[in-house]
Amino acid sequence: MTNRRKIQWVIAFSLSAAVTGCKVPKATQIQENKFVPQQFTAVDKSDTTNSASVKWREFFTDPNLVVLIDTALKNNQELNVTLQELAIAKNDILLRKGALKPTVGLRAGGGVEKVGRYTSQGAGDASTEIAPGKEMPDPLGDLTIGAYASWEIDVWKKLKDSEQAALNRYLATVEGKNFVLSSLIAEVARSYYELLALDNQLTIIKQNIELQDNALAVIRLQKQAARVTELAVQKFEAEVLKTKGMEFETRQQIKETENRINFLLGRFPQEIKRDKSNFVDLIPAKVQTGIPSQLLSNRPDIREAEYELAAAKLDVQIARKEFYPSLEISAALGLQAFKPSYLFKMPESVLYNLIGELAAPLINKNGLKAEFNTANAKQIQAVYNYEKTILNAYLEVSTQLSNIENLGRSYDFKTKEVEVLNNSVSVSNDLFKSARADYMEVLMTQRDVLDSKLELIETKKKQLNAVVNIYKDLGGGWK
């Protein structure tokens, strides 16, 4: 085949490949829905002030809690794992960026070859003289020193899209790290308030045990005076034992909560420093929600989903461009000879080549189609995930707003309930001493006041945690 014929064949093949390569499947066009209602509640709110913009050091005023959060941000293992994922995503950008540039390297090698005498190459070597009177050596050595380069020309911007997709995934990882930060701060705060609540519940239980012990002593005296039966003594004694059992259950819960906080802080068990005295007097921070559309910029998980969606869309374009012809240029320059003494003999030992290749898939595109269909499905999946994240964010804020309002009302009623029951204890004791009430009324009154006090502490904890939750749900804590 003549050189001219070879050139014609290559051109024909390249044009055929280009035409065939342009027959690519179409991507599914789906537009994500970013709609959110104008308000979180039916009450019209035009104020755009948002508590998410408040730094966590200013939002949480308890100095002991601030120290705990600081420690968690330095030592938490999950956060440190996320930071390594960030480094991995950043390295992927460098990898994609490197694909846009030529690959250049040095190569040196040596070998020996013995071919059969009765072959075309063997016969040719036997009849060839490298110099007058010097035949080609047999076996034939091969020494090479040179530089080589290859470069895929990014005609269709496929490699550039790949770099941008990697950048979007890096930015998504950054937002993922921010979401971990926000969640970690909220989890430490919730656990801290739970610990304070358990401390106060333990104090109430101890106080109640003391009151019940005193009541039991009175009942025993009443029994000696034949005013009550042994049944009353046993009922009161059983109640004291039940409350003492609650004390140790609460102590175990305190230990478990302390260990959970220590785990979040990345350290082995130790006592959590805290002020146990004024839990009931704590006033939950006032939260301003702003407008729902601010969630799109404040919530790290929404921003993460948005970057993942952008990367998925680029993946579809990259998969489509795999059907297009690719152009690659390769070149080499160096020295080659069969003996070291000839290796640096110029210009006879110089070798070079320059090759341009245009290639496109012609037959059996099933692999490319499968990759494209997968990328297309993942793009649709990313759209639904983005919309789900927005919906979830709005509903979380809406739920916590209702929770805060209802807990506030519930706390007011439970406070009044505790006041009434505290008065009823002394009333029931007086009535019992004057034989105007039986021992069961005294017993039930003491049980009711204990339950109501514990419920009041529990409601206070829920109030504080609801504020922590809505601060996180609005996108606060990571800035």
Short mmCIF file of C-alpha atoms in Angstrom, two decimals, residues 100-467:
data_model
loop_
_atom_site.label_atom_id
_atom_site.label_comp_id
_atom_site.label_asym_id
_atom_site.label_seq_id
_atom_site.Cartn_x
_atom_site.Cartn_y
_atom_site.Cartn_z
CA LEU A 100 -5.57 18.77 30.39
CA LYS A 101 -1.78 19.05 30.08
CA PRO A 102 0.67 17.01 28.01
CA THR A 103 2.35 14.01 29.58
CA VAL A 104 6.14 14.21 29.19
CA GLY A 105 8.69 11.67 30.38
CA LEU A 106 12.14 10.17 29.89
CA ARG A 107 12.76 6.63 28.84
CA ALA A 108 15.90 4.47 28.67
CA GLY A 109 16.02 0.82 27.80
CA GLY A 110 18.04 -1.98 26.35
CA GLY A 111 17.45 -5.40 24.88
CA VAL A 112 18.71 -8.10 22.54
CA GLU A 113 16.95 -9.89 19.71
CA LYS A 114 17.81 -13.05 17.74
CA VAL A 115 15.68 -13.69 14.68
CA GLY A 116 15.68 -16.74 12.43
CA ARG A 117 18.09 -16.68 9.48
CA TYR A 118 15.42 -17.81 7.10
CA THR A 119 13.04 -14.94 7.73
CA SER A 120 12.63 -11.70 5.89
CA GLN A 121 14.29 -9.75 8.70
CA GLY A 122 17.03 -12.35 9.20
CA ALA A 123 17.83 -12.50 5.51
CA GLY A 124 17.85 -8.72 5.29
CA ASP A 125 20.18 -8.35 8.28
CA ALA A 126 22.58 -10.97 6.89
CA SER A 127 22.91 -9.10 3.62
CA THR A 128 23.28 -5.66 5.20
CA GLU A 129 26.57 -4.02 6.13
CA ILE A 130 26.59 -1.25 8.69
CA ALA A 131 30.01 -0.22 7.39
CA PRO A 132 32.23 -1.53 4.60
CA GLY A 133 33.19 -5.07 5.57
CA LYS A 134 31.06 -5.06 8.77
CA GLU A 135 27.91 -7.15 8.84
CA MET A 136 24.95 -6.62 11.13
CA PRO A 137 25.63 -8.28 14.48
CA ASP A 138 23.71 -11.39 15.40
CA PRO A 139 22.08 -11.36 17.91
CA LEU A 140 21.05 -7.73 17.49
CA GLY A 141 21.19 -5.39 20.46
CA ASP A 142 18.86 -2.43 21.02
CA LEU A 143 19.74 0.56 23.22
CA THR A 144 17.42 3.56 23.50
CA ILE A 145 17.55 6.89 25.37
CA GLY A 146 14.91 9.49 24.71
CA ALA A 147 12.03 11.72 25.73
CA TYR A 148 8.42 11.09 24.89
CA ALA A 149 5.22 13.14 25.14
CA SER A 150 1.51 12.57 24.62
CA TRP A 151 -1.38 15.00 24.72
CA GLU A 152 -5.10 14.54 24.25
CA ILE A 153 -6.47 17.69 22.68
CA ASP A 154 -9.63 18.68 24.58
CA VAL A 155 -11.63 19.38 21.41
CA TRP A 156 -15.05 18.88 22.99
CA LYS A 157 -14.16 20.29 26.43
CA LYS A 158 -14.64 16.82 27.92
CA LEU A 159 -11.57 17.07 30.13
CA LYS A 160 -12.50 20.59 31.20
CA ASP A 161 -15.96 19.39 32.21
CA SER A 162 -14.33 16.58 34.16
CA GLU A 163 -12.21 19.11 36.03
CA GLN A 164 -15.26 21.26 36.79
CA ALA A 165 -17.19 18.20 38.03
CA ALA A 166 -14.32 17.40 40.39
CA LEU A 167 -14.35 21.02 41.61
CA ASN A 168 -18.09 20.83 42.28
CA ARG A 169 -17.63 17.63 44.25
CA TYR A 170 -14.86 19.28 46.25
CA LEU A 171 -17.18 22.19 47.06
CA ALA A 172 -19.89 19.66 47.99
CA THR A 173 -17.41 18.03 50.37
CA VAL A 174 -16.69 21.44 51.90
CA GLU A 175 -20.41 21.91 52.52
CA GLY A 176 -20.58 18.37 53.88
CA LYS A 177 -17.86 19.31 56.35
CA ASN A 178 -19.84 22.42 57.31
CA PHE A 179 -22.92 20.27 57.90
CA VAL A 180 -20.89 17.95 60.15
CA LEU A 181 -19.68 21.03 62.05
CA SER A 182 -23.23 22.31 62.54
CA SER A 183 -24.51 18.87 63.59
CA LEU A 184 -21.61 18.33 65.98
CA ILE A 185 -22.14 21.66 67.75
CA ALA A 186 -25.86 20.94 68.08
CA GLU A 187 -25.24 17.41 69.38
CA VAL A 188 -22.80 18.64 72.05
CA ALA A 189 -25.27 21.34 73.14
CA ARG A 190 -28.21 18.92 73.31
CA SER A 191 -26.22 16.39 75.31
CA TYR A 192 -25.01 19.13 77.66
CA TYR A 193 -28.55 20.30 78.39
CA GLU A 194 -29.65 16.70 78.86
CA LEU A 195 -26.87 16.28 81.42
CA LEU A 196 -27.98 19.40 83.31
CA ALA A 197 -31.57 18.15 83.28
CA LEU A 198 -30.51 14.77 84.71
CA ASP A 199 -28.49 16.54 87.43
CA ASN A 200 -31.55 18.51 88.49
CA GLN A 201 -33.80 15.47 88.32
CA LEU A 202 -31.34 13.64 90.57
CA THR A 203 -31.51 16.52 93.07
CA ILE A 204 -35.32 16.39 93.05
CA ILE A 205 -35.29 12.62 93.56
CA LYS A 206 -32.95 12.96 96.55
CA GLN A 207 -35.15 15.65 98.07
CA ASN A 208 -38.19 13.46 97.55
CA ILE A 209 -36.47 10.49 99.17
CA GLU A 210 -35.84 12.63 102.24
CA LEU A 211 -39.49 13.69 102.35
CA GLN A 212 -40.66 10.12 101.88
CA ASP A 213 -38.33 8.89 104.64
CA ASN A 214 -39.87 11.45 106.98
CA ALA A 215 -43.37 10.42 105.92
CA LEU A 216 -42.47 6.76 106.46
CA ALA A 217 -41.29 7.57 110.00
CA VAL A 218 -44.61 9.30 110.70
CA ILE A 219 -46.57 6.36 109.33
CA ARG A 220 -44.62 3.97 111.57
CA LEU A 221 -45.49 6.10 114.59
CA GLN A 222 -49.11 6.15 113.48
CA LYS A 223 -49.00 2.37 113.21
CA GLN A 224 -47.64 2.08 116.75
CA ALA A 225 -50.54 4.27 117.86
CA ALA A 226 -52.90 1.92 116.00
CA ARG A 227 -54.12 4.72 113.75
CA VAL A 228 -52.99 2.91 110.58
CA THR A 229 -52.35 -0.68 109.65
CA GLU A 230 -49.18 -2.51 108.60
CA LEU A 231 -50.42 -2.18 105.02
CA ALA A 232 -49.90 1.58 105.14
CA VAL A 233 -46.34 1.11 106.42
CA GLN A 234 -45.54 -1.34 103.62
CA LYS A 235 -47.07 0.91 100.97
CA PHE A 236 -44.95 3.88 102.09
CA GLU A 237 -41.84 1.74 102.40
CA ALA A 238 -42.36 0.37 98.87
CA GLU A 239 -42.68 3.94 97.57
CA VAL A 240 -39.40 4.91 99.25
CA LEU A 241 -37.65 1.90 97.71
CA LYS A 242 -39.07 2.74 94.27
CA THR A 243 -37.78 6.31 94.47
CA LYS A 244 -34.35 5.11 95.64
CA GLY A 245 -34.26 2.82 92.61
CA MET A 246 -34.99 5.86 90.41
CA GLU A 247 -31.96 7.58 91.93
CA PHE A 248 -29.57 4.93 90.63
CA GLU A 249 -31.28 4.76 87.25
CA THR A 250 -30.75 8.50 86.95
CA ARG A 251 -27.11 8.17 88.03
CA GLN A 252 -26.60 5.64 85.23
CA GLN A 253 -28.20 8.00 82.71
CA ILE A 254 -25.84 10.76 83.89
CA LYS A 255 -22.83 8.50 83.35
CA GLU A 256 -24.04 7.50 79.87
CA THR A 257 -24.63 11.13 78.91
CA GLU A 258 -21.19 12.15 80.20
CA ASN A 259 -19.60 9.37 78.16
CA ARG A 260 -21.56 10.41 75.07
CA ILE A 261 -20.22 13.95 75.44
CA ASN A 262 -16.70 12.64 75.98
CA PHE A 263 -17.04 10.57 72.81
CA LEU A 264 -18.10 13.66 70.86
CA LEU A 265 -15.06 15.42 72.32
CA GLY A 266 -12.76 12.56 71.26
CA ARG A 267 -11.50 11.75 74.72
CA PHE A 268 -11.72 9.02 77.36
CA PRO A 269 -14.27 9.27 80.22
CA GLN A 270 -13.88 12.18 82.58
CA GLU A 271 -16.21 14.44 84.50
CA ILE A 272 -17.97 17.12 82.50
CA LYS A 273 -17.58 20.53 84.07
CA ARG A 274 -20.96 22.23 84.46
CA ASP A 275 -23.12 24.48 86.65
CA LYS A 276 -25.97 22.39 88.07
CA SER A 277 -27.64 25.11 90.13
CA ASN A 278 -29.73 27.26 87.79
CA PHE A 279 -31.11 24.90 85.14
CA VAL A 280 -34.78 25.73 85.76
CA ASP A 281 -33.99 29.44 85.53
CA LEU A 282 -32.31 29.13 82.13
CA ILE A 283 -34.14 31.17 79.50
CA PRO A 284 -34.02 29.73 75.95
CA ALA A 285 -32.40 32.04 73.42
CA LYS A 286 -34.74 33.97 71.15
CA VAL A 287 -34.52 32.72 67.57
CA GLN A 288 -35.29 34.75 64.45
CA THR A 289 -36.07 32.61 61.43
CA GLY A 290 -35.90 35.19 58.65
CA ILE A 291 -37.50 34.02 55.38
CA PRO A 292 -37.51 30.43 54.05
CA SER A 293 -35.54 31.25 50.89
CA GLN A 294 -32.52 31.99 53.09
CA LEU A 295 -32.27 28.26 53.75
CA LEU A 296 -30.87 27.83 50.22
CA SER A 297 -27.76 29.78 51.15
CA ASN A 298 -27.53 29.04 54.90
CA ARG A 299 -28.06 25.27 55.07
CA PRO A 300 -24.84 23.36 54.25
CA ASP A 301 -26.74 20.20 53.29
CA ILE A 302 -28.77 22.11 50.67
CA ARG A 303 -25.60 23.67 49.24
CA GLU A 304 -23.94 20.25 49.25
CA ALA A 305 -26.86 18.75 47.31
CA GLU A 306 -26.71 21.67 44.86
CA TYR A 307 -23.02 21.10 44.10
CA GLU A 308 -23.62 17.35 43.77
CA LEU A 309 -26.37 18.10 41.27
CA ALA A 310 -24.08 20.39 39.25
CA ALA A 311 -21.42 17.66 39.19
CA ALA A 312 -23.99 15.04 38.10
CA LYS A 313 -25.10 17.23 35.19
CA LEU A 314 -21.50 17.57 34.03
CA ASP A 315 -21.05 13.79 34.31
CA VAL A 316 -23.87 13.39 31.78
CA GLN A 317 -22.15 15.76 29.36
CA ILE A 318 -18.85 13.95 29.83
CA ALA A 319 -20.54 10.61 29.12
CA ARG A 320 -22.12 12.04 25.94
CA LYS A 321 -18.79 13.35 24.71
CA GLU A 322 -17.29 9.88 24.97
CA PHE A 323 -19.17 9.16 21.73
CA TYR A 324 -17.28 11.96 19.94
CA PRO A 325 -13.92 11.42 18.19
CA SER A 326 -10.87 12.05 20.34
CA LEU A 327 -7.65 13.61 19.04
CA GLU A 328 -4.34 12.63 20.60
CA ILE A 329 -0.85 13.76 19.64
CA SER A 330 2.24 11.79 20.63
CA ALA A 331 5.91 12.46 19.95
CA ALA A 332 9.32 11.05 20.81
CA LEU A 333 12.91 12.24 20.42
CA GLY A 334 16.04 10.33 21.39
CA LEU A 335 18.98 8.13 20.46
CA GLN A 336 18.89 4.49 19.39
CA ALA A 337 21.60 2.02 18.38
CA PHE A 338 22.53 -1.64 18.76
CA LYS A 339 25.91 -0.93 20.41
CA PRO A 340 26.91 1.65 23.03
CA SER A 341 29.70 2.91 20.76
CA TYR A 342 27.13 3.91 18.13
CA LEU A 343 24.57 5.37 20.54
CA PHE A 344 25.93 8.93 20.43
CA LYS A 345 26.98 8.92 16.78
CA MET A 346 25.17 11.81 15.15
CA PRO A 347 22.96 12.03 13.20
CA GLU A 348 22.74 8.32 12.44
CA SER A 349 21.50 7.35 15.96
CA VAL A 350 18.86 10.07 16.25
CA LEU A 351 15.25 8.91 16.31
CA TYR A 352 12.09 10.96 16.39
CA ASN A 353 8.40 10.58 15.63
CA LEU A 354 5.28 12.72 15.63
CA ILE A 355 1.89 11.02 15.47
CA GLY A 356 -1.61 12.43 15.47
CA GLU A 357 -4.52 10.06 16.11
CA LEU A 358 -8.21 10.72 15.60
CA ALA A 359 -10.33 7.93 17.02
CA ALA A 360 -14.01 7.33 17.64
CA PRO A 361 -16.13 4.30 18.56
CA LEU A 362 -17.73 2.57 15.56
CA ILE A 363 -19.06 -0.80 16.71
CA ASN A 364 -20.27 -2.12 20.06
CA LYS A 365 -21.04 1.07 21.95
CA ASN A 366 -22.88 -0.78 24.71
CA GLY A 367 -20.21 0.12 27.28
CA LEU A 368 -20.47 3.82 26.45
CA LYS A 369 -24.26 3.67 26.41
CA ALA A 370 -24.27 1.99 29.82
CA GLU A 371 -22.00 4.69 31.26
CA PHE A 372 -24.21 7.39 29.76
CA ASN A 373 -27.43 5.83 31.07
CA THR A 374 -25.89 5.50 34.54
CA ALA A 375 -24.76 9.15 34.53
CA ASN A 376 -28.20 10.23 33.30
CA ALA A 377 -29.95 8.27 36.06
CA LYS A 378 -27.62 9.70 38.69
CA GLN A 379 -28.41 13.20 37.41
CA ILE A 380 -32.14 12.60 37.90
CA GLN A 381 -31.41 11.08 41.29
CA ALA A 382 -29.41 14.19 42.26
CA VAL A 383 -32.35 16.42 41.27
CA TYR A 384 -34.74 14.50 43.51
CA ASN A 385 -32.21 14.49 46.35
CA TYR A 386 -31.78 18.28 46.03
CA GLU A 387 -35.54 18.86 46.15
CA LYS A 388 -35.90 16.43 49.07
CA THR A 389 -33.18 18.28 51.00
CA ILE A 390 -34.95 21.62 50.52
CA LEU A 391 -38.30 20.14 51.60
CA ASN A 392 -36.73 18.47 54.63
CA ALA A 393 -35.03 21.73 55.69
CA TYR A 394 -38.27 23.71 55.51
CA LEU A 395 -40.24 21.07 57.41
CA GLU A 396 -37.58 20.83 60.13
CA VAL A 397 -37.77 24.58 60.78
CA SER A 398 -41.57 24.56 60.65
CA THR A 399 -41.72 21.65 63.11
CA GLN A 400 -39.32 23.28 65.57
CA LEU A 401 -41.21 26.60 65.45
CA SER A 402 -44.38 24.78 66.45
CA ASN A 403 -42.42 22.79 69.04
CA ILE A 404 -41.00 25.92 70.67
CA GLU A 405 -44.42 27.56 70.88
CA ASN A 406 -46.16 24.49 72.33
CA LEU A 407 -43.35 23.75 74.79
CA GLY A 408 -43.54 27.32 76.07
CA ARG A 409 -47.22 26.96 76.82
CA SER A 410 -46.74 23.50 78.28
CA TYR A 411 -43.97 24.78 80.58
CA ASP A 412 -46.22 27.52 81.94
CA PHE A 413 -48.94 25.03 82.84
CA LYS A 414 -46.49 22.53 84.35
CA THR A 415 -45.01 25.30 86.50
CA LYS A 416 -48.47 26.04 87.90
CA GLU A 417 -49.06 22.30 88.35
CA VAL A 418 -45.90 21.97 90.45
CA GLU A 419 -46.95 24.95 92.61
CA VAL A 420 -50.39 23.45 93.23
CA LEU A 421 -49.01 19.99 94.02
CA ASN A 422 -46.37 21.43 96.39
CA ASN A 423 -49.19 23.04 98.36
CA SER A 424 -51.21 19.83 98.28
CA VAL A 425 -48.38 17.90 99.97
CA SER A 426 -48.49 20.00 103.08
CA VAL A 427 -52.31 20.00 102.98
CA SER A 428 -52.46 16.20 102.70
CA ASN A 429 -50.01 15.81 105.59
CA ASP A 430 -52.05 18.10 107.80
CA LEU A 431 -55.27 16.32 106.91
CA PHE A 432 -53.66 12.94 107.58
CA LYS A 433 -52.43 14.04 111.00
CA SER A 434 -55.93 15.20 111.87
CA ALA A 435 -57.41 11.93 110.58
CA ARG A 436 -59.31 13.70 107.83
CA ALA A 437 -57.37 11.98 105.00
CA ASP A 438 -56.09 8.43 104.65
CA TYR A 439 -52.52 7.39 103.96
CA MET A 440 -53.22 6.66 100.26
CA GLU A 441 -54.04 10.31 99.63
CA VAL A 442 -50.72 11.33 101.19
CA LEU A 443 -48.89 8.68 99.18
CA MET A 444 -50.47 9.60 95.85
CA THR A 445 -49.89 13.31 96.46
CA GLN A 446 -46.17 12.74 97.07
CA ARG A 447 -45.95 10.57 93.94
CA ASP A 448 -47.73 13.21 91.86
CA VAL A 449 -45.48 16.04 92.99
CA LEU A 450 -42.36 14.01 92.17
CA ASP A 451 -43.66 13.18 88.70
CA SER A 452 -44.65 16.79 88.00
CA LYS A 453 -41.26 18.15 89.07
CA LEU A 454 -39.46 15.63 86.88
CA GLU A 455 -41.74 16.49 83.97
CA LEU A 456 -41.06 20.19 84.49
CA ILE A 457 -37.31 19.57 84.20
CA GLU A 458 -37.89 17.42 81.12
CA THR A 459 -39.95 20.19 79.50
CA LYS A 460 -37.23 22.74 80.22
CA LYS A 461 -34.69 20.44 78.56
CA LYS A 462 -36.94 20.08 75.51
CA GLN A 463 -37.29 23.87 75.33
CA LEU A 464 -33.52 24.38 75.31
CA ASN A 465 -32.98 21.57 72.81
CA ALA A 466 -35.70 22.91 70.52
CA VAL A 467 -33.81 26.20 70.31
#
